[in-house]
């Protein structure tokens, strides 16, 4: 119970979880933007280590053989083969009835009576272990007072049962005793753990700080930690909260070693075994990482050095997962892109020094908006790349992905998150899913664009189910192209879908906005010329528009100029002298006597 398990939680905050392991407490911390303070490790006498003596099996006969030490058949390959989170096949659905039964058992007078009641619904050894595990994880709370005041603390199974409290030593002792009564071979193990108060890259010395168990099932040893399975302690270390964690039941040894290092290396149940140095250097992945279906993260070291102001992280996972990140509490200084099986993140810290980087994830099917912390790094930044300062409006993740595909944006012309343009113009195309209406706008930190002008620097062109977004930047710099969509049949608002970063270094760039269009400007209309919404004064200007199904088109300046139809386009010229505005108007069919405005151009002042 000395150290607390460090299981971060939802994005709300930095979270550390104390696990009552052996002598470890599982505590979770969620203060916003604060660094968890460290608690002194308290050391508790462990008492003599001995193998359990003769045990009673359920029929009442004596079984006197001592548990065999772990050997070849118990060992699992290291590193993890990505096959399973458990060390044996477990169907959690088959446990549903048993779990529900075990939670309801309420016997406090003797450990024997408790075990007898629990075993009524358990047939196999696995079911017996499961019933004992579920009962302990949901009925024994971490003793925060005892943790601070060990003289008052008893780890005897009957005391743990009757007070309903303990530290990791008591959890593991009660588990061992209950298994013994049930006729299951079980060992209490002790060692070092990466619990609360653990600092990345720290070394471990002195007495062990945690206790857990090994159980013998189907001819092999398996590992579990009921302290860390039960819940968490708050950041002030005064209040325990039950929060069940399935991960620590029969955990695959190649994953268990991530934060549990036994005194006796045989109990790693690994081939090859890891040295304490390996354990100290290895990246800590908390249980969220694996429960979320994540497989690997790169780099594998906890500390990342930037190269020319940049650091990169990637995560591989089994199925579509949503990610987000925080560098020193904000997501402004990076580019995160979602991949089909993971994500890629490029970080550009804008200050030198050490920065905490947290990666959060949630399954794509999860409706609730809770991202859980799955990874933590320290980014050491020696130099800053000022050119990679991103606009505040840039939203993570950036660029198209499986997620945008699900929203109906298929086959993007630009699969990468950043679009570079030298002349300030670019064009992005997609194939659109059925019944989708699109809205796009342009944002920049050093631009005083009004909401209307943000949209007027982008022109939509539809050809069948293709959409082209033609973009003319008002000046050089970094811009965010935000893309929104809704169902055409849906009268509601547009939903934000994704964004690109558009970068232009050419300071000569100064494109005017496109002409303003009105509601009668239909989706399949297209402007070939003039594209600029600002026309030169006292000039003849050539018009060429594609407007299928229209009876008549006029350009209204000081005078009115009809356009003529040829090869599918409406063409003609108009003179801009003597006027400040030019309108394009249409007769939608020959019977209409009135014209509708579809476009408006400004004319430069003299």
Coordinates of C-alpha atoms in Angstrom, one line a residue:
X1 CA 0.0 0.0 0.0
X2 CA 2.8 2.4 -0.3
X3 CA 2.6 3.4 -3.8
X4 CA -0.3 4.4 -5.7
X5 CA -1.2 3.1 -9.1
X6 CA -0.8 5.7 -11.7
X7 CA -3.7 5.3 -14.0
X8 CA -4.6 8.5 -15.8
X9 CA -8.2 9.1 -16.5
X10 CA -10.4 11.1 -18.8
X11 CA -9.0 14.2 -20.5
X12 CA -10.5 16.4 -17.9
X13 CA -7.1 16.4 -16.3
X14 CA -3.8 15.1 -15.4
X15 CA -4.6 12.1 -13.6
X16 CA -2.7 9.7 -11.6
X17 CA -4.0 6.6 -10.1
X18 CA -2.8 5.1 -7.0
X19 CA -3.1 1.5 -6.8
X20 CA -3.1 -0.3 -3.7
X21 CA -0.7 -2.9 -4.8
X22 CA 0.7 -5.1 -2.3
X23 CA 1.5 -2.1 -0.5
X24 CA 0.3 0.1 -3.1
X25 CA -2.6 2.3 -3.3
X26 CA -4.5 3.0 -6.4
X27 CA -5.2 6.6 -6.5
X28 CA -6.5 8.7 -9.3
X29 CA -5.8 12.4 -9.5
X30 CA -7.7 14.8 -11.6
X31 CA -6.8 18.4 -10.7
X32 CA -6.9 20.6 -13.8
X33 CA -3.5 21.7 -15.0
X34 CA -1.6 20.8 -11.8
X35 CA 1.3 18.5 -11.2
X36 CA 0.5 15.7 -8.9
X37 CA 2.4 16.1 -5.7
X38 CA 4.5 13.2 -4.5
X39 CA 3.7 11.2 -1.4
X40 CA 6.5 9.7 0.7
X41 CA 6.7 6.0 0.3
X42 CA 5.8 4.4 3.6
X43 CA 7.3 1.0 4.3
X44 CA 5.3 -1.7 5.9
X45 CA 6.8 -4.8 7.3
X46 CA 5.8 -7.6 5.0
X47 CA 6.1 -10.4 7.5
X48 CA 7.9 -13.6 6.6
X49 CA 7.5 -14.9 3.1
X50 CA 6.3 -18.5 3.1
X51 CA 4.5 -20.9 0.9
X52 CA 0.9 -21.5 2.0
X53 CA 0.6 -24.5 4.2
X54 CA -1.9 -27.4 3.8
X55 CA -5.2 -26.4 2.4
X56 CA -8.7 -27.6 2.8
X57 CA -10.4 -28.3 -0.5
X58 CA -14.2 -27.9 -0.9
X59 CA -14.8 -31.5 0.1
X60 CA -13.0 -31.0 3.4
X61 CA -10.1 -33.3 2.6
X62 CA -6.5 -32.0 3.1
X63 CA -4.4 -31.1 0.1
X64 CA -0.9 -30.9 1.4
X65 CA 1.2 -30.4 -1.7
X66 CA 2.8 -26.9 -1.8
X67 CA 2.4 -24.9 -5.0
X68 CA 5.0 -25.7 -7.6
X69 CA 7.4 -22.8 -8.5
X70 CA 6.9 -21.3 -11.9
X71 CA 8.6 -23.2 -14.8
X72 CA 8.8 -23.4 -18.5
X73 CA 5.1 -24.1 -19.2
X74 CA 4.1 -20.9 -17.4
X75 CA 6.2 -18.6 -19.5
X76 CA 4.9 -16.1 -22.1
X77 CA 7.1 -14.5 -24.8
X78 CA 8.3 -11.0 -24.3
X79 CA 7.7 -8.5 -25.9
X80 CA 3.9 -8.8 -26.0
X81 CA 2.7 -10.7 -29.1
X82 CA -0.4 -8.4 -29.4
X83 CA -2.7 -11.4 -29.2
X84 CA -4.6 -11.0 -26.0
X85 CA -4.8 -8.8 -22.9
X86 CA -5.2 -11.9 -20.7
X87 CA -2.9 -14.9 -20.0
X88 CA -5.7 -17.4 -20.7
X89 CA -8.9 -17.3 -22.8
X90 CA -11.6 -15.6 -20.8
X91 CA -15.2 -14.8 -22.1
X92 CA -16.4 -11.9 -19.9
X93 CA -20.0 -12.4 -21.2
X94 CA -20.0 -15.9 -19.6
X95 CA -19.1 -14.3 -16.3
X96 CA -22.0 -11.8 -16.3
X97 CA -24.3 -13.9 -14.0
X98 CA -21.5 -15.0 -11.7
X99 CA -20.2 -11.4 -11.4
X100 CA -23.7 -10.1 -10.5
X101 CA -24.1 -12.9 -8.0
X102 CA -20.7 -12.3 -6.4
X103 CA -21.4 -8.5 -6.0
X104 CA -24.5 -9.3 -4.0
X105 CA -22.9 -11.7 -1.5
X106 CA -22.8 -10.0 1.9
X107 CA -21.0 -12.1 4.5
X108 CA -18.7 -10.4 7.0
X109 CA -18.5 -12.8 10.0
X110 CA -15.9 -15.2 8.7
X111 CA -13.7 -15.6 5.6
X112 CA -14.7 -19.3 5.4
X113 CA -18.4 -18.4 5.3
X114 CA -17.8 -15.8 2.7
X115 CA -16.0 -18.2 0.4
X116 CA -18.7 -20.8 0.9
X117 CA -21.4 -18.4 -0.2
X118 CA -19.3 -17.2 -3.2
X119 CA -18.7 -20.8 -4.4
X120 CA -22.4 -21.7 -4.6
X121 CA -22.5 -20.3 -8.2
X122 CA -18.9 -21.3 -9.2
X123 CA -18.1 -24.6 -10.7
X124 CA -14.7 -24.4 -12.3
X125 CA -11.5 -23.1 -10.7
X126 CA -11.6 -20.1 -13.0
X127 CA -15.1 -19.3 -11.9
X128 CA -14.0 -19.6 -8.2
X129 CA -11.1 -17.2 -8.8
X130 CA -13.4 -14.9 -10.7
X131 CA -16.0 -14.8 -7.8
X132 CA -13.3 -14.1 -5.2
X133 CA -11.8 -11.4 -7.4
X134 CA -15.1 -9.6 -8.1
X135 CA -16.1 -9.7 -4.5
X136 CA -12.8 -8.2 -3.2
X137 CA -12.6 -5.5 -6.0
X138 CA -16.1 -4.3 -5.1
X139 CA -16.1 -4.6 -1.3
X140 CA -12.6 -3.8 0.0
X141 CA -11.7 -0.2 -0.1
X142 CA -8.2 1.3 0.0
X143 CA -7.4 2.4 3.5
X144 CA -6.1 5.9 3.1
X145 CA -6.0 6.4 6.9
X146 CA -4.1 3.1 7.4
X147 CA -1.7 4.0 4.6
X148 CA -0.7 7.2 6.6
X149 CA -0.8 5.5 10.0
X150 CA 0.6 2.0 9.8
X151 CA 0.5 1.3 13.5
X152 CA -3.3 1.1 13.3
X153 CA -3.2 -1.3 10.4
X154 CA -3.8 -5.0 10.3
X155 CA -3.5 -7.0 7.1
X156 CA -4.9 -10.2 8.6
X157 CA -7.6 -11.6 6.3
X158 CA -10.3 -11.5 9.0
X159 CA -9.6 -7.9 9.9
X160 CA -9.6 -6.8 6.2
X161 CA -12.9 -8.6 5.8
X162 CA -14.5 -7.1 8.9
X163 CA -13.3 -3.5 8.4
X164 CA -13.8 -3.6 4.6
X165 CA -10.5 -1.7 4.2
X166 CA -6.9 -2.4 3.6
X167 CA -3.7 -1.5 1.7
X168 CA -2.2 -3.7 -1.1
X169 CA -0.7 -6.1 1.4
X170 CA -4.1 -6.8 2.9
X171 CA -5.8 -7.2 -0.5
X172 CA -3.2 -9.7 -1.6
X173 CA -3.3 -11.5 1.7
X174 CA -7.1 -11.8 1.7
X175 CA -7.1 -13.0 -1.9
X176 CA -4.5 -15.7 -1.1
X177 CA -6.4 -16.9 2.0
X178 CA -9.8 -17.0 0.1
X179 CA -8.2 -19.1 -2.7
X180 CA -6.7 -21.4 -0.2
X181 CA -10.1 -22.1 1.4
X182 CA -11.5 -22.6 -2.2
X183 CA -8.8 -25.2 -2.9
X184 CA -7.0 -23.0 -5.5
X185 CA -3.3 -22.6 -5.4
X186 CA -2.4 -18.9 -5.0
X187 CA 0.7 -17.0 -4.1
X188 CA 1.1 -13.5 -2.7
X189 CA 3.9 -11.7 -4.6
X190 CA 5.7 -8.5 -3.8
X191 CA 7.9 -6.1 -5.8
X192 CA 8.3 -2.7 -7.3
X193 CA 5.4 -1.0 -9.1
X194 CA 5.0 2.1 -11.3
X195 CA 2.2 3.5 -9.2
X196 CA 1.4 7.0 -8.1
X197 CA 4.4 9.1 -7.4
X198 CA 6.4 7.3 -10.1
X199 CA 8.5 9.6 -12.2
X200 CA 9.4 8.7 -15.7
X201 CA 12.9 7.1 -15.9
X202 CA 13.3 6.9 -12.1
X203 CA 15.3 4.1 -10.4
X204 CA 14.0 1.7 -7.8
X205 CA 15.9 0.9 -4.6
X206 CA 15.2 -0.5 -1.2
X207 CA 12.2 -2.5 -0.1
X208 CA 9.4 -3.5 -2.5
X209 CA 6.4 -1.1 -2.5
X210 CA 3.5 -3.3 -3.7
X211 CA 1.9 -6.7 -3.4
X212 CA -0.2 -8.7 -5.8
X213 CA -1.1 -12.4 -6.5
X214 CA -0.4 -15.3 -8.8
X215 CA -3.1 -18.0 -9.2
X216 CA -2.8 -21.5 -10.6
X217 CA -5.4 -22.3 -13.2
X218 CA -5.5 -24.9 -16.0
X219 CA -2.0 -26.1 -15.2
X220 CA -0.3 -22.6 -15.4
X221 CA 0.4 -19.7 -13.2
X222 CA -1.5 -16.4 -13.9
X223 CA -1.2 -12.9 -12.4
X224 CA -3.7 -10.5 -11.0
X225 CA -3.8 -7.3 -8.8
X226 CA -7.0 -6.8 -6.9
X227 CA -5.8 -3.5 -5.3
X228 CA -5.5 -1.9 -8.8
X229 CA -8.6 -3.7 -9.9
X230 CA -10.7 -2.0 -7.2
X231 CA -10.5 1.8 -7.6
X232 CA -8.7 5.0 -7.0
X233 CA -7.7 7.5 -4.4
X234 CA -8.2 11.3 -4.8
X235 CA -5.3 13.7 -5.3
X236 CA -5.3 14.8 -1.6
X237 CA -5.0 11.1 -0.8
X238 CA -8.0 11.3 1.6
X239 CA -10.8 9.6 -0.3
X240 CA -11.0 6.3 -2.1
X241 CA -13.4 5.8 -5.0
X242 CA -14.4 2.3 -6.2
X243 CA -13.7 2.2 -9.9
X244 CA -13.5 -1.4 -11.2
X245 CA -10.6 -2.1 -13.7
X246 CA -10.9 -5.4 -15.6
X247 CA -7.4 -5.0 -17.0
X248 CA -5.7 -6.4 -13.8
X249 CA -7.5 -9.7 -13.8
X250 CA -5.3 -12.5 -15.3
X251 CA -3.3 -9.8 -17.1
X252 CA -0.9 -11.1 -19.9
X253 CA 2.5 -11.2 -18.1
X254 CA 4.2 -9.2 -21.0
X255 CA 1.7 -6.3 -20.1
X256 CA 1.8 -6.9 -16.3
X257 CA 5.6 -6.3 -16.3
X258 CA 4.9 -2.8 -17.7
X259 CA 4.2 -1.6 -14.1
X260 CA 4.8 -4.7 -11.8
X261 CA 8.4 -5.9 -11.1
X262 CA 8.4 -8.9 -8.7
X263 CA 11.2 -9.4 -6.2
X264 CA 11.7 -12.9 -7.6
X265 CA 12.2 -12.6 -11.4
X266 CA 10.7 -16.1 -12.0
X267 CA 7.3 -14.6 -11.1
X268 CA 7.5 -12.3 -14.2
X269 CA 6.4 -15.5 -16.0
X270 CA 8.3 -14.2 -19.0
X271 CA 10.8 -15.5 -21.5
X272 CA 13.2 -13.7 -21.5
X273 CA 12.9 -12.1 -18.1
X274 CA 13.5 -8.4 -17.8
X275 CA 16.2 -6.8 -15.6
X276 CA 15.4 -4.0 -13.2
X277 CA 17.2 -1.7 -15.6
X278 CA 14.8 -2.7 -18.4
X279 CA 11.8 -2.2 -16.1
X280 CA 13.1 1.3 -15.2
X281 CA 13.8 2.3 -18.8
X282 CA 10.6 1.0 -20.4
X283 CA 7.8 3.3 -21.4
X284 CA 4.9 3.1 -19.0
X285 CA 1.6 2.3 -20.7
X286 CA -1.4 2.5 -18.4
X287 CA -4.3 0.1 -18.6
X288 CA -6.4 2.6 -20.7
X289 CA -3.8 2.1 -23.5
X290 CA -4.5 -1.6 -23.8
X291 CA -8.2 -1.6 -22.9
X292 CA -8.7 0.8 -25.8
X293 CA -7.2 -1.7 -28.3
X294 CA -4.0 0.3 -28.8
X295 CA -1.0 -1.9 -29.7
X296 CA 2.2 0.1 -29.8
X297 CA 3.5 3.7 -29.5
X298 CA 6.7 5.2 -31.0
X299 CA 9.0 6.4 -29.7
X300 CA 9.3 3.7 -27.0
X301 CA 11.3 6.0 -24.7
X302 CA 9.5 8.3 -22.2
X303 CA 11.7 11.3 -23.0
X304 CA 11.7 12.7 -26.6
X305 CA 14.4 15.2 -27.8
X306 CA 13.2 17.6 -30.5
X307 CA 15.2 17.7 -33.8
X308 CA 15.2 21.2 -35.3
X309 CA 12.3 22.1 -33.1
X310 CA 10.1 19.1 -34.0
X311 CA 9.2 15.8 -32.2
X312 CA 7.1 13.0 -33.7
X313 CA 4.8 10.4 -32.0
X314 CA 2.8 7.7 -33.5
X315 CA 0.3 5.1 -32.2
X316 CA -0.9 1.8 -33.8
X317 CA -4.2 0.3 -32.9
X318 CA -6.6 -2.4 -33.9
X319 CA -9.6 -0.4 -34.9
X320 CA -10.7 3.1 -35.7
X321 CA -9.9 5.3 -32.7
X322 CA -10.2 9.0 -32.1
X323 CA -7.2 10.8 -30.6
X324 CA -6.4 14.2 -29.1
X325 CA -3.3 15.6 -27.3
X326 CA -2.1 18.2 -24.9
X327 CA 1.4 19.7 -24.8
X328 CA 1.7 21.7 -21.6
X329 CA -2.1 21.7 -21.3
X330 CA -2.9 22.9 -24.9
X331 CA -3.2 21.4 -28.3
X332 CA -2.0 24.5 -30.3
X333 CA 1.5 23.4 -31.1
X334 CA 1.1 20.3 -33.1
X335 CA -0.4 18.6 -36.2
X336 CA -2.3 15.4 -35.4
X337 CA -3.6 13.2 -38.2
X338 CA -5.8 10.1 -37.8
X339 CA -4.8 7.0 -39.6
X340 CA -7.0 3.9 -40.3
X341 CA -5.0 2.0 -37.6
X342 CA -3.7 4.8 -35.3
X343 CA -2.5 8.3 -35.5
X344 CA 0.5 10.4 -36.2
X345 CA 1.5 13.6 -34.3
X346 CA 4.1 16.2 -35.1
X347 CA 4.9 18.6 -32.2
X348 CA 6.5 22.0 -32.6
X349 CA 6.9 23.5 -29.1
X350 CA 7.1 27.3 -29.2
X351 CA 9.3 27.4 -26.0
X352 CA 12.6 25.6 -25.2
X353 CA 12.7 23.4 -22.1
X354 CA 10.9 20.4 -20.8
X355 CA 7.2 20.0 -21.7
X356 CA 4.7 17.3 -20.7
X357 CA 2.9 15.7 -23.6
X358 CA -0.3 13.7 -23.0
X359 CA -2.1 11.6 -25.6
X360 CA -5.8 10.9 -25.1
X361 CA -8.0 8.5 -27.0
X362 CA -11.5 7.1 -27.2
X363 CA -13.1 4.4 -29.4
X364 CA -14.8 5.8 -32.5
X365 CA -18.1 4.1 -31.5
X366 CA -18.1 5.7 -28.0
X367 CA -20.9 8.2 -27.8
X368 CA -19.9 9.9 -24.6
X369 CA -17.3 12.6 -25.2
X370 CA -14.7 11.3 -22.7
X371 CA -11.2 10.9 -23.9
X372 CA -8.9 8.9 -21.6
X373 CA -5.2 9.6 -21.2
X374 CA -3.3 6.7 -22.8
X375 CA 0.3 8.0 -23.0
X376 CA 2.6 10.5 -21.4
X377 CA 5.9 11.7 -22.7
X378 CA 8.4 14.5 -21.7
X379 CA 9.4 16.5 -24.7
X380 CA 12.9 18.2 -24.3
X381 CA 13.0 21.2 -26.7
X382 CA 16.4 22.8 -27.5
X383 CA 15.3 25.1 -30.3
X384 CA 12.1 26.6 -31.5
X385 CA 10.8 26.5 -35.1
X386 CA 9.0 29.8 -35.3
X387 CA 7.7 29.1 -38.9
X388 CA 5.6 26.3 -37.4
X389 CA 3.4 28.6 -35.3
X390 CA -0.1 27.5 -36.1
X391 CA -3.3 29.6 -36.2
X392 CA -5.4 29.5 -33.1
X393 CA -8.4 28.3 -35.1
X394 CA -6.6 25.1 -36.2
X395 CA -8.5 22.2 -34.8
X396 CA -7.1 18.7 -34.0
X397 CA -6.9 16.3 -35.8
X398 CA -5.9 18.0 -39.1
X399 CA -6.6 16.8 -42.6
X400 CA -8.8 14.1 -44.0
X401 CA -9.1 10.6 -42.5
X402 CA -11.4 7.6 -42.0
X403 CA -13.5 9.9 -39.9
X404 CA -14.1 12.5 -42.6
X405 CA -14.8 9.6 -45.0
X406 CA -17.5 8.4 -42.7
X407 CA -19.0 11.9 -42.9
X408 CA -19.2 11.6 -46.7
X409 CA -15.9 13.2 -47.9
X410 CA -14.4 10.6 -50.1
X411 CA -11.2 10.5 -52.3
X412 CA -9.6 13.8 -51.2
X413 CA -7.2 15.4 -53.7
X414 CA -5.0 16.3 -50.7
X415 CA -4.6 13.4 -48.2
X416 CA -2.0 15.4 -46.2
X417 CA -3.0 17.9 -43.5
X418 CA -0.9 20.7 -44.9
X419 CA -1.4 22.4 -48.3
X420 CA 1.5 24.5 -49.5
X421 CA 0.8 27.2 -52.1
X422 CA 3.4 29.6 -53.7
X423 CA 1.0 31.8 -55.6
X424 CA -1.7 31.9 -52.9
X425 CA -4.1 29.8 -54.9
X426 CA -5.1 26.2 -54.4
X427 CA -7.9 23.8 -55.1
X428 CA -9.2 20.8 -53.0
X429 CA -11.5 18.2 -54.5
X430 CA -13.6 15.4 -52.9
X431 CA -16.2 12.9 -54.0
X432 CA -19.3 13.7 -51.9
X433 CA -21.6 11.1 -50.3
X434 CA -25.3 11.5 -51.1
X435 CA -27.4 14.4 -49.9
X436 CA -24.5 16.5 -48.5
X437 CA -24.4 20.3 -48.4
X438 CA -21.0 21.9 -47.7
X439 CA -19.9 25.1 -46.2
X440 CA -16.2 26.2 -46.0
X441 CA -14.5 29.2 -44.4
X442 CA -10.9 30.6 -44.1
X443 CA -9.3 31.6 -40.9
X444 CA -6.0 33.3 -40.0
X445 CA -4.6 34.9 -36.9
X446 CA -3.4 38.1 -38.6
X447 CA -6.4 38.7 -40.8
X448 CA -9.4 40.9 -40.1
X449 CA -11.7 38.9 -42.4
X450 CA -15.4 39.3 -41.6
X451 CA -17.4 36.1 -41.5
X452 CA -18.8 36.9 -44.9
X453 CA -15.3 37.5 -46.4
X454 CA -14.0 34.2 -44.8
X455 CA -16.4 32.4 -47.1
X456 CA -15.9 34.7 -50.1
X457 CA -12.2 33.6 -50.5
X458 CA -13.5 30.1 -51.2
X459 CA -15.6 29.1 -54.3
X460 CA -17.5 25.9 -54.5
X461 CA -17.8 24.1 -57.8
X462 CA -20.0 21.0 -58.1
X463 CA -19.7 18.6 -61.0
X464 CA -21.9 15.6 -60.4
X465 CA -20.9 14.1 -57.1
X466 CA -17.5 15.9 -57.1
X467 CA -17.0 19.1 -55.2
X468 CA -14.0 21.5 -55.8
X469 CA -13.1 24.2 -53.3
X470 CA -11.2 26.9 -55.1
X471 CA -9.2 29.0 -52.6
X472 CA -7.6 32.5 -53.2
X473 CA -5.7 33.8 -50.2
X474 CA -6.0 37.5 -49.3
X475 CA -2.4 37.6 -48.2
X476 CA 0.6 35.4 -47.2
X477 CA 0.7 33.4 -44.0
X478 CA -0.8 30.3 -42.4
X479 CA -4.6 29.8 -42.9
X480 CA -7.1 27.3 -41.6
X481 CA -9.6 25.9 -44.2
X482 CA -12.6 24.8 -42.1
X483 CA -15.1 22.5 -43.7
X484 CA -18.7 22.0 -42.4
X485 CA -21.5 19.9 -43.7
X486 CA -25.1 18.9 -43.2
X487 CA -27.7 16.8 -45.0
X488 CA -29.5 18.8 -47.7
X489 CA -32.7 17.4 -46.4
X490 CA -32.0 18.5 -42.9
X491 CA -33.1 22.1 -42.1
X492 CA -30.7 22.4 -39.2
X493 CA -27.2 23.9 -38.8
X494 CA -24.0 22.8 -40.5
X495 CA -21.7 20.6 -38.4
X496 CA -17.9 21.1 -38.3
X497 CA -16.2 18.1 -40.0
X498 CA -12.5 18.9 -40.3
X499 CA -9.8 21.4 -41.4
X500 CA -6.6 21.8 -43.4
X501 CA -3.7 24.0 -42.8
X502 CA -2.8 26.2 -45.8
X503 CA 0.6 27.8 -45.9
X504 CA 1.8 30.5 -48.2
X505 CA 5.2 32.2 -47.7
X506 CA 5.0 34.5 -50.8
X507 CA 4.5 38.1 -49.4
X508 CA 3.4 39.4 -52.9
X509 CA 0.2 37.4 -52.6
X510 CA -3.0 39.5 -52.4
X511 CA -6.0 37.9 -54.0
X512 CA -9.4 39.7 -53.9
X513 CA -12.5 37.7 -52.8
X514 CA -14.7 35.8 -55.3
X515 CA -17.9 37.6 -56.3
X516 CA -20.8 37.5 -53.8
X517 CA -23.4 34.9 -54.8
X518 CA -27.1 35.0 -53.9
X519 CA -29.6 32.2 -53.0
X520 CA -30.6 31.8 -56.7
X521 CA -27.0 30.9 -57.6
X522 CA -27.5 27.1 -58.0
X523 CA -25.1 24.4 -57.0
X524 CA -24.3 23.3 -60.5
X525 CA -23.6 26.8 -61.8
X526 CA -19.9 27.8 -62.4
X527 CA -18.0 31.0 -63.0
X528 CA -15.1 30.7 -65.5
X529 CA -14.5 34.4 -65.7
X530 CA -14.2 36.9 -64.1
X531 CA -13.2 35.0 -60.9
X532 CA -12.2 38.2 -59.0
X533 CA -15.0 39.9 -57.1
X534 CA -13.3 43.2 -57.7
X535 CA -13.5 44.4 -61.4
X536 CA -11.2 47.1 -62.9
X537 CA -12.9 50.5 -63.5
X538 CA -13.6 51.8 -67.1
X539 CA -12.8 48.5 -68.8
X540 CA -14.5 46.0 -70.9
X541 CA -14.7 42.8 -68.9
X542 CA -15.2 39.4 -70.4
X543 CA -17.9 37.1 -68.8
X544 CA -18.1 33.4 -69.2
X545 CA -20.6 31.5 -66.9
X546 CA -21.9 27.9 -66.9
X547 CA -25.6 28.0 -65.9
X548 CA -27.6 25.1 -67.3
X549 CA -31.4 25.3 -67.7
X550 CA -31.6 29.2 -67.7
X551 CA -33.6 31.1 -70.3
X552 CA -31.7 34.5 -70.3
X553 CA -28.7 36.1 -68.6
X554 CA -28.0 39.9 -68.2
X555 CA -25.1 41.7 -66.7
X556 CA -26.3 45.0 -65.1
X557 CA -23.6 47.8 -64.9
X558 CA -24.3 51.4 -65.9
X559 CA -25.9 49.8 -68.9
X560 CA -27.4 46.3 -69.3
X561 CA -25.5 43.7 -71.4
X562 CA -27.1 40.4 -72.4
X563 CA -24.9 37.3 -72.5
X564 CA -25.3 34.8 -75.3
X565 CA -25.3 31.1 -75.0
X566 CA -22.7 29.1 -76.9
X567 CA -21.5 25.5 -76.4
X568 CA -23.1 25.3 -72.9
X569 CA -21.7 28.6 -71.6
X570 CA -23.2 32.1 -71.3
X571 CA -20.6 34.6 -72.7
X572 CA -20.3 38.4 -73.4
X573 CA -18.7 41.6 -72.3
X574 CA -19.7 44.4 -70.1
X575 CA -18.2 47.9 -69.6
X576 CA -17.6 49.0 -66.0
X577 CA -17.4 52.8 -66.5
X578 CA -19.7 54.9 -64.4
X579 CA -20.7 52.3 -61.8
X580 CA -19.6 50.9 -58.4
X581 CA -21.3 47.5 -58.6
X582 CA -22.1 45.0 -61.3
X583 CA -24.8 42.3 -61.0
X584 CA -25.5 39.1 -63.0
X585 CA -29.2 38.5 -63.4
X586 CA -31.2 35.6 -64.8
X587 CA -34.6 34.8 -66.3
X588 CA -35.1 31.3 -64.9
X589 CA -37.6 30.5 -67.7
X590 CA -38.9 32.3 -70.7
X591 CA -42.3 33.0 -69.2
X592 CA -40.9 34.9 -66.2
X593 CA -41.1 38.7 -66.6
X594 CA -38.7 39.3 -63.7
X595 CA -35.0 38.7 -63.2
X596 CA -33.3 37.2 -60.2
X597 CA -29.9 38.4 -59.0
X598 CA -27.4 35.6 -58.8
X599 CA -24.0 37.4 -58.5
X600 CA -22.6 40.7 -57.4
X601 CA -19.2 42.3 -58.3
X602 CA -17.6 45.4 -56.9
X603 CA -15.8 47.9 -59.2
X604 CA -12.5 49.5 -58.2
X605 CA -12.7 53.1 -57.3
X606 CA -10.9 55.6 -59.6

